[in-house]
XYZ file of C-alpha atoms in Angstrom:
505
model
C -0.041 -0.239 0.099
C 1.405 4.079 -0.502
C 1.988 5.932 2.065
C 3.088 2.958 4.127
C -0.568 2.218 5.777
C -1.167 -1.636 5.675
C -5.287 -2.036 5.483
C -5.083 -5.846 6.362
C -2.246 -4.997 9.201
C -3.661 -2.401 10.419
C -7.374 -4.280 10.789
C -6.332 -7.921 11.529
C -7.716 -7.897 15.393
C -10.813 -6.722 13.587
C -13.344 -4.237 12.553
C -14.883 -3.247 16.358
C -13.577 -0.634 18.341
C -14.823 -1.309 22.223
C -13.952 -0.655 25.167
C -10.472 0.169 23.867
C -10.393 -2.657 22.160
C -10.518 -4.591 18.652
C -12.262 -7.117 18.050
C -14.188 -9.364 15.634
C -18.291 -8.859 14.118
C -20.109 -12.114 15.560
C -22.641 -11.479 13.670
C -21.343 -14.817 11.088
C -21.416 -12.549 8.270
C -18.319 -10.403 6.841
C -18.258 -6.932 4.354
C -15.356 -6.610 1.176
C -13.992 -3.161 1.493
C -14.015 -2.355 -2.173
C -11.837 0.280 -4.135
C -14.261 2.182 -6.234
C -11.530 3.449 -8.462
C -10.694 0.051 -9.420
C -13.992 -2.053 -8.368
C -11.063 -4.418 -6.456
C -11.708 -5.577 -2.844
C -8.790 -3.620 -0.405
C -10.310 -5.538 2.642
C -12.596 -8.159 4.823
C -14.212 -8.217 7.725
C -17.373 -9.768 10.321
C -19.604 -6.850 10.423
C -20.717 -6.424 14.395
C -24.423 -7.883 15.408
C -26.685 -7.428 17.742
C -24.280 -8.673 20.799
C -21.415 -6.069 19.280
C -23.573 -3.398 19.957
C -24.669 -4.652 23.895
C -21.146 -4.503 24.065
C -20.294 -1.047 22.961
C -23.545 0.464 25.027
C -22.165 -1.871 28.012
C -19.080 -0.847 27.389
C -19.594 3.811 27.259
C -22.575 2.752 30.099
C -19.180 1.929 32.185
C -17.092 4.013 31.164
C -20.237 7.141 31.103
C -19.254 8.083 35.394
C -15.816 8.836 34.848
C -16.234 10.583 32.078
C -19.294 12.919 33.181
C -18.012 13.611 36.233
C -14.607 15.147 34.477
C -13.473 17.674 34.894
C -14.105 20.501 31.733
C -10.936 21.350 31.757
C -9.903 17.900 32.309
C -12.280 16.900 28.969
C -10.213 20.032 26.976
C -6.775 18.390 27.439
C -7.792 15.494 26.538
C -9.530 16.903 23.480
C -6.168 19.487 22.084
C -3.794 16.303 23.125
C -6.559 14.730 20.554
C -6.416 16.956 18.233
C -2.845 17.106 18.511
C -2.386 13.093 17.711
C -5.510 14.064 14.264
C -2.656 16.512 13.222
C 0.682 14.044 13.973
C -1.344 11.238 11.793
C -3.217 13.191 9.405
C -0.938 11.795 6.047
C -2.267 8.110 7.210
C -5.986 9.100 7.177
C -6.413 11.410 4.380
C -4.564 7.641 2.518
C -7.389 5.724 4.285
C -9.915 7.925 2.711
C -9.696 8.676 -0.668
C -8.875 4.611 -0.549
C -12.235 4.051 1.099
C -14.154 6.767 -0.832
C -12.532 7.526 -3.677
C -11.635 10.952 -3.077
C -9.047 12.649 -4.777
C -6.536 12.822 -2.039
C -5.577 16.634 -2.894
C -9.278 16.555 -1.467
C -8.287 14.411 1.570
C -5.307 16.193 2.431
C -7.003 19.539 2.083
C -10.428 19.546 3.579
C -11.521 16.042 5.265
C -7.882 15.827 7.154
C -6.987 19.434 8.535
C -10.954 19.991 8.433
C -11.610 17.098 11.397
C -7.839 18.214 13.293
C -9.695 22.179 13.394
C -12.862 20.740 14.723
C -11.231 18.538 17.082
C -9.077 21.204 18.598
C -12.253 23.663 18.564
C -14.532 21.318 20.735
C -11.364 20.914 22.816
C -12.753 24.690 23.558
C -15.222 24.607 23.366
C -16.272 21.178 26.929
C -14.442 24.412 28.651
C -18.337 26.196 28.305
C -21.242 24.274 28.260
C -22.612 27.559 30.397
C -26.474 27.894 31.163
C -28.573 30.747 32.465
C -26.975 33.247 34.773
C -28.618 32.349 38.179
C -31.691 35.199 39.949
C -34.080 35.174 41.573
C -37.393 35.178 39.186
C -39.695 34.015 41.862
C -39.133 36.274 44.046
C -38.816 33.887 47.180
C -36.409 31.525 45.516
C -33.043 31.386 43.200
C -32.778 29.398 39.789
C -30.356 28.182 37.946
C -29.898 26.274 35.176
C -27.990 23.227 34.744
C -26.540 21.940 31.268
C -25.339 17.875 32.053
C -24.609 15.516 29.859
C -27.044 13.309 28.843
C -25.614 9.532 28.755
C -24.563 6.974 26.617
C -25.182 7.845 22.246
C -26.091 6.132 19.380
C -24.778 8.049 16.545
C -25.155 6.664 12.791
C -23.022 8.015 9.933
C -22.703 7.816 6.245
C -20.153 6.876 3.648
C -19.763 10.570 1.850
C -17.335 11.866 4.601
C -16.005 9.176 6.849
C -13.932 10.769 8.831
C -15.979 13.748 9.284
C -18.776 13.117 9.940
C -17.280 10.923 12.982
C -15.945 14.232 13.535
C -19.571 15.802 13.957
C -20.925 13.167 15.906
C -17.878 12.171 18.048
C -16.756 15.149 19.642
C -19.239 16.629 20.767
C -20.708 14.444 22.626
C -17.638 13.254 24.508
C -16.623 17.120 25.355
C -20.292 17.495 26.937
C -19.545 14.390 28.568
C -21.905 12.155 27.159
C -20.105 8.268 25.974
C -20.688 7.344 22.842
C -21.321 4.353 20.182
C -20.947 4.725 16.760
C -21.854 2.883 13.037
C -20.528 4.195 10.462
C -21.631 2.731 7.053
C -20.048 -0.983 7.028
C -18.403 -0.698 3.430
C -16.261 2.321 4.793
C -14.682 1.393 8.436
C -11.427 2.687 8.168
C -10.938 5.877 9.296
C -14.077 6.301 11.886
C -12.120 2.706 13.686
C -8.417 5.184 13.088
C -10.605 8.219 15.428
C -11.013 5.805 17.832
C -8.074 4.333 18.337
C -6.601 8.319 18.482
C -9.199 8.856 21.195
C -7.002 6.102 22.714
C -3.704 7.746 22.294
C -4.912 10.528 23.624
C -5.284 9.706 26.553
C -9.616 9.683 26.104
C -10.756 6.550 28.544
C -11.539 3.508 27.072
C -14.921 2.841 26.659
C -16.163 6.172 25.395
C -16.078 5.850 21.862
C -16.971 3.217 20.676
C -16.812 2.181 17.102
C -19.619 -0.984 15.712
C -19.291 -2.014 11.866
C -22.139 -3.575 11.104
C -25.270 -3.738 8.982
C -28.677 -0.622 9.214
C -31.389 -3.094 9.678
C -29.779 -5.033 12.193
C -26.492 -3.508 13.642
C -27.493 0.310 13.062
C -31.414 -0.994 14.378
C -30.637 -2.353 17.308
C -28.867 0.798 18.542
C -31.379 3.328 18.188
C -33.840 0.658 20.025
C -31.708 -0.501 22.925
C -33.201 0.914 25.696
C -29.623 2.074 27.613
C -29.473 4.523 24.672
C -30.476 7.714 25.559
C -29.518 10.177 22.221
C -29.538 8.887 18.898
C -27.790 10.770 16.062
C -28.010 9.659 12.820
C -26.406 11.549 9.031
C -27.829 10.019 6.159
C -30.820 10.428 2.913
C -34.581 11.058 4.751
C -36.148 7.475 3.670
C -34.183 5.931 6.423
C -34.511 8.997 8.610
C -37.634 7.866 9.000
C -37.007 4.244 10.337
C -34.202 5.965 12.751
C -37.558 7.892 13.755
C -40.018 5.337 13.915
C -37.331 3.425 16.306
C -36.840 6.146 18.484
C -40.015 7.549 19.262
C -40.825 4.410 19.957
C -38.135 3.995 23.258
C -38.456 7.924 23.154
C -35.226 8.494 22.771
C -34.269 11.804 22.021
C -32.994 12.359 17.829
C -31.183 13.998 15.827
C -31.240 14.057 12.402
C -29.473 15.618 9.478
C -31.190 14.151 6.042
C -31.145 14.808 2.293
C -30.800 17.749 0.457
C -30.592 19.684 -2.764
C -29.114 22.291 -2.288
C -30.168 25.669 -4.634
C -28.331 27.792 -6.370
C -29.443 30.993 -6.977
C -27.991 33.738 -9.743
C -29.535 36.714 -9.726
C -28.471 39.096 -12.909
C -26.315 41.703 -11.688
C -23.797 38.730 -10.337
C -20.223 38.406 -11.226
C -20.145 35.908 -13.938
C -17.376 34.546 -13.479
C -17.794 33.464 -9.811
C -21.590 32.894 -10.350
C -19.731 29.338 -13.591
C -16.336 28.682 -10.583
C -18.824 28.589 -7.557
C -21.303 25.980 -10.010
C -19.076 23.702 -10.685
C -16.453 23.223 -7.608
C -20.338 23.123 -5.556
C -21.345 20.826 -7.391
C -18.712 18.435 -8.425
C -17.383 18.387 -4.504
C -17.086 15.269 -3.406
C -18.044 13.600 -7.129
C -21.098 15.531 -5.728
C -21.818 12.906 -3.193
C -22.363 15.968 -0.566
C -25.526 16.555 0.246
C -25.118 20.033 0.228
C -23.485 19.878 -2.882
C -25.497 22.269 -5.178
C -27.469 20.733 -7.653
C -30.499 23.247 -8.862
C -29.149 26.518 -10.421
C -31.312 29.132 -10.789
C -30.487 31.283 -13.259
C -31.915 34.760 -14.643
C -33.031 35.146 -17.977
C -30.092 37.997 -19.392
C -27.228 35.727 -17.592
C -28.865 32.087 -18.074
C -27.098 31.348 -21.698
C -23.213 32.985 -20.738
C -23.826 30.546 -17.559
C -25.092 27.093 -19.470
C -22.258 27.482 -21.717
C -19.131 29.010 -18.986
C -20.307 25.256 -17.021
C -20.397 23.741 -19.859
C -17.117 24.392 -20.948
C -15.203 24.041 -16.670
C -17.202 20.961 -16.280
C -15.745 19.800 -19.251
C -12.100 20.883 -18.037
C -12.128 18.426 -15.420
C -10.283 15.871 -15.045
C -11.216 12.134 -14.140
C -8.300 9.767 -12.781
C -6.654 7.887 -10.166
C -7.571 9.293 -6.444
C -4.246 9.439 -5.650
C -2.919 11.119 -8.491
C -2.479 14.884 -7.141
C -3.951 16.190 -10.966
C -6.797 14.487 -10.189
C -9.698 16.662 -9.922
C -12.837 14.254 -9.943
C -12.902 10.685 -8.037
C -15.217 7.778 -9.171
C -18.368 7.539 -6.553
C -18.044 5.513 -3.975
C -19.384 2.098 -5.254
C -20.667 0.801 -9.126
C -24.025 0.712 -7.759
C -24.416 4.932 -6.617
C -22.282 5.129 -10.486
C -25.489 3.118 -11.958
C -27.927 4.523 -9.751
C -27.329 7.719 -11.073
C -26.663 6.965 -13.989
C -30.603 6.122 -14.355
C -31.431 9.583 -13.140
C -29.597 10.775 -15.729
C -30.791 8.379 -18.396
C -34.528 9.008 -17.521
C -34.059 12.778 -17.634
C -32.650 12.196 -21.752
C -36.957 11.627 -22.360
C -38.581 15.607 -20.439
C -34.861 17.718 -20.971
C -31.339 17.545 -22.304
C -28.277 16.398 -21.418
C -24.947 19.526 -22.204
C -22.047 17.370 -21.856
C -21.311 14.547 -19.685
C -23.984 12.076 -19.308
C -21.759 8.927 -19.168
C -19.111 6.575 -17.118
C -16.315 6.736 -18.933
C -13.959 4.348 -20.446
C -10.643 3.162 -21.024
C -8.814 2.726 -17.355
C -10.949 4.182 -15.481
C -14.032 1.665 -16.687
C -12.787 -0.382 -14.094
C -14.091 2.391 -11.541
C -16.931 4.082 -10.273
C -16.452 7.147 -12.376
C -18.877 9.750 -14.038
C -18.439 12.390 -15.694
C -19.511 15.905 -14.281
C -22.808 16.593 -16.842
C -24.642 19.333 -16.746
C -28.741 19.073 -17.794
C -31.028 21.754 -18.856
C -34.464 22.179 -19.332
C -36.199 20.246 -17.100
C -39.346 21.278 -15.572
C -39.869 22.610 -11.748
C -41.562 19.026 -10.615
C -39.288 17.145 -13.089
C -37.552 14.230 -10.451
C -33.973 15.398 -11.794
C -35.261 18.403 -10.064
C -36.535 17.327 -7.295
C -34.914 14.623 -5.994
C -31.160 14.238 -4.888
C -29.178 12.035 -7.602
C -26.030 12.512 -5.095
C -23.179 13.050 -8.407
C -21.543 15.113 -10.450
C -25.361 16.099 -11.974
C -26.359 19.833 -11.965
C -29.818 20.735 -12.775
C -29.720 24.854 -14.525
C -33.184 26.342 -14.862
C -34.127 30.140 -15.488
C -36.223 32.470 -13.365
C -37.517 36.216 -14.735
C -38.241 37.522 -11.485
C -36.617 37.294 -7.889
C -39.801 36.601 -6.566
C -39.642 34.046 -9.106
C -36.526 32.791 -8.102
C -36.799 32.645 -5.017
C -40.206 31.404 -5.250
C -37.940 28.331 -7.312
C -35.702 27.713 -4.300
C -37.869 26.386 -1.736
C -39.777 24.906 -3.903
C -38.590 20.920 -3.535
C -39.326 19.180 0.507
C -35.621 19.541 1.668
C -34.000 22.422 3.475
C -29.459 21.998 4.592
C -28.139 24.474 2.548
C -28.911 27.262 -0.403
C -26.368 29.919 -2.267
C -27.234 33.348 -4.098
C -25.359 35.135 -6.162
C -26.021 38.376 -6.878
C -23.740 42.669 -5.742
C -27.007 43.733 -4.920
C -27.089 43.445 -0.552
C -30.835 44.646 -0.327
C -31.325 41.843 -2.923
C -29.247 39.167 -0.675
C -31.216 40.239 2.190
C -33.787 39.436 1.466
C -32.600 35.934 0.320
C -31.231 34.842 3.597
C -34.358 35.521 4.910
C -36.862 34.018 2.687
C -34.597 30.737 2.361
C -35.752 27.526 3.492
C -32.348 26.100 4.652
C -29.909 26.216 7.193
C -26.835 27.196 5.427
C -27.554 30.320 3.474
C -24.047 31.449 1.050
C -23.637 34.311 0.009
C -21.681 34.283 -3.581
C -19.619 31.138 -2.252
C -21.098 27.957 -1.391
C -19.362 25.108 0.238
C -17.297 26.144 3.236
C -18.173 24.726 6.402
C -16.721 26.443 9.131
C -16.342 24.340 13.177
C -17.462 27.838 14.893
C -21.067 28.360 12.983
C -24.058 25.730 12.948
C -24.826 22.691 10.230
C -27.894 21.014 9.977
C -31.553 21.661 8.189
C -35.244 22.929 7.930
C -38.263 20.221 6.935
C -37.275 17.200 5.241
C -33.582 17.319 5.820
C -34.175 16.920 9.158
C -34.182 18.828 13.044
C -30.455 19.571 15.460
C -27.035 21.191 14.867
C -23.555 19.536 13.626
C -20.321 21.165 14.351
C -20.182 24.733 16.873
C -21.759 24.988 20.201
C -25.220 25.221 19.254
C -24.430 21.311 19.038
C -24.141 20.721 22.307
C -28.386 21.760 22.827
C -28.497 18.361 21.367
C -26.187 16.352 24.158
C -26.895 18.222 26.747
C -30.465 17.893 28.837
C -30.922 20.896 31.023
C -32.030 20.788 34.436
C -34.236 24.161 36.624
C -32.830 24.239 40.174
C -34.626 25.989 42.533
C -33.482 26.298 46.097
C -36.332 28.416 48.511
C -34.474 31.870 50.003
C -37.846 32.253 53.178
C -36.980 29.907 55.716
C -40.321 30.156 56.126
C -42.140 26.342 56.707
C -45.846 27.197 55.848
C -45.684 29.860 52.346
C -48.818 31.289 50.958
C -48.900 29.198 47.795
C -49.574 26.047 49.935
C -53.424 28.275 51.605
C -54.109 26.942 47.601
C -53.323 23.371 48.351
C -55.029 23.171 52.046
C -56.666 25.369 55.128
C -57.644 28.416 54.513
C -55.655 32.264 54.536
C -54.940 33.854 58.172
């Protein structure tokens, strides 16, 4: 293996990290991890079963009192050490992420890994700032204050598109707040979540605080969500699976955080910088081969700029370099699997019946034919209510539609079930101000699309879910608020008692 990283050696003991140890799964079934750039298996491991989930939850439950009882400063120190360990292993993390996902190495090296290190550093600081409302005499006769307490064992499920970053987004706020966690990554991308937990152990975070179970959703995932000792579930994935998770969580009255699908609009007004909009659209629609729930998928362009925008995007898309993920010159890697590539191709092929494929719309041949590659694809002429405009594709596909008035553009931008992210492009502060107010999405960028920062929350409206990842706002998901009220009168017979028994004197 390149970079000196040997997958089989690293995970020879198994792909479950429970109570600080790697171990094999006990489901009786195995899982191949396939390199999406070649279609070749690179590792096979034993999947977790329900017994492994039980063991992981038990380990987390045992570790909870000690970790919850640590001071904020102690948890902060441990997370600072964790960030340092992650930074020291950056090359291995980038290699493993590109290997299992097919990401271009420049994306893993410059986006996924440094973003994760920064997340760890942010939550190391945030761990010291779990604050409640200041104490006060709100009733006159009592002093009230608010305690913010960890909730217990968290069960989280993460997707395959950003395995390392999603592990960080789930684990870091939970443990910074004093909780312990069992994370189930996508079983097809297990490596970096396991490495993340091992790095935490190296940093001195106690065994059992972070546990990883790699198993299939219908057994390990559902068992984790419905486990009686799991008090909160955080799920990132498709809206359809999110509905299933919500149903299981509701049955046990488990707290729930959902970050689901997206269909982000890219709204270009007629006074936008045309070059900036074209470059922004190509970057925002192709990041991670379009396998990003915030990726630009629907570009609405005001009529005066429409033709130039379409031609500009098509021309720029045709310069994008597909290739070996480990070649530093590669811009676009494969999709996660041939199944996903065929799913994307199905959307595009069906759209040919009612829309125009301007560029792309095919899998490349030649040296890339064995991988799950798909060309950058631009589509025009689709109706607003068509499948290609309304459904999440999760591939390198951008649909462009024209609009006339500002009212129409904003209406179209909001016209899907989703509301995760959006962007608006204009040099008019009043136009952009109106758009940021009226677009129903958890994040609205102005004259850019995609950048995220640890200090700001990530989460959606409508069918894109509820609750927040990243930022101090994520602590709302992982802490319990407790009102504590002290009597200040020292009177045995309080006046309000007379509303229950006796008479006023």
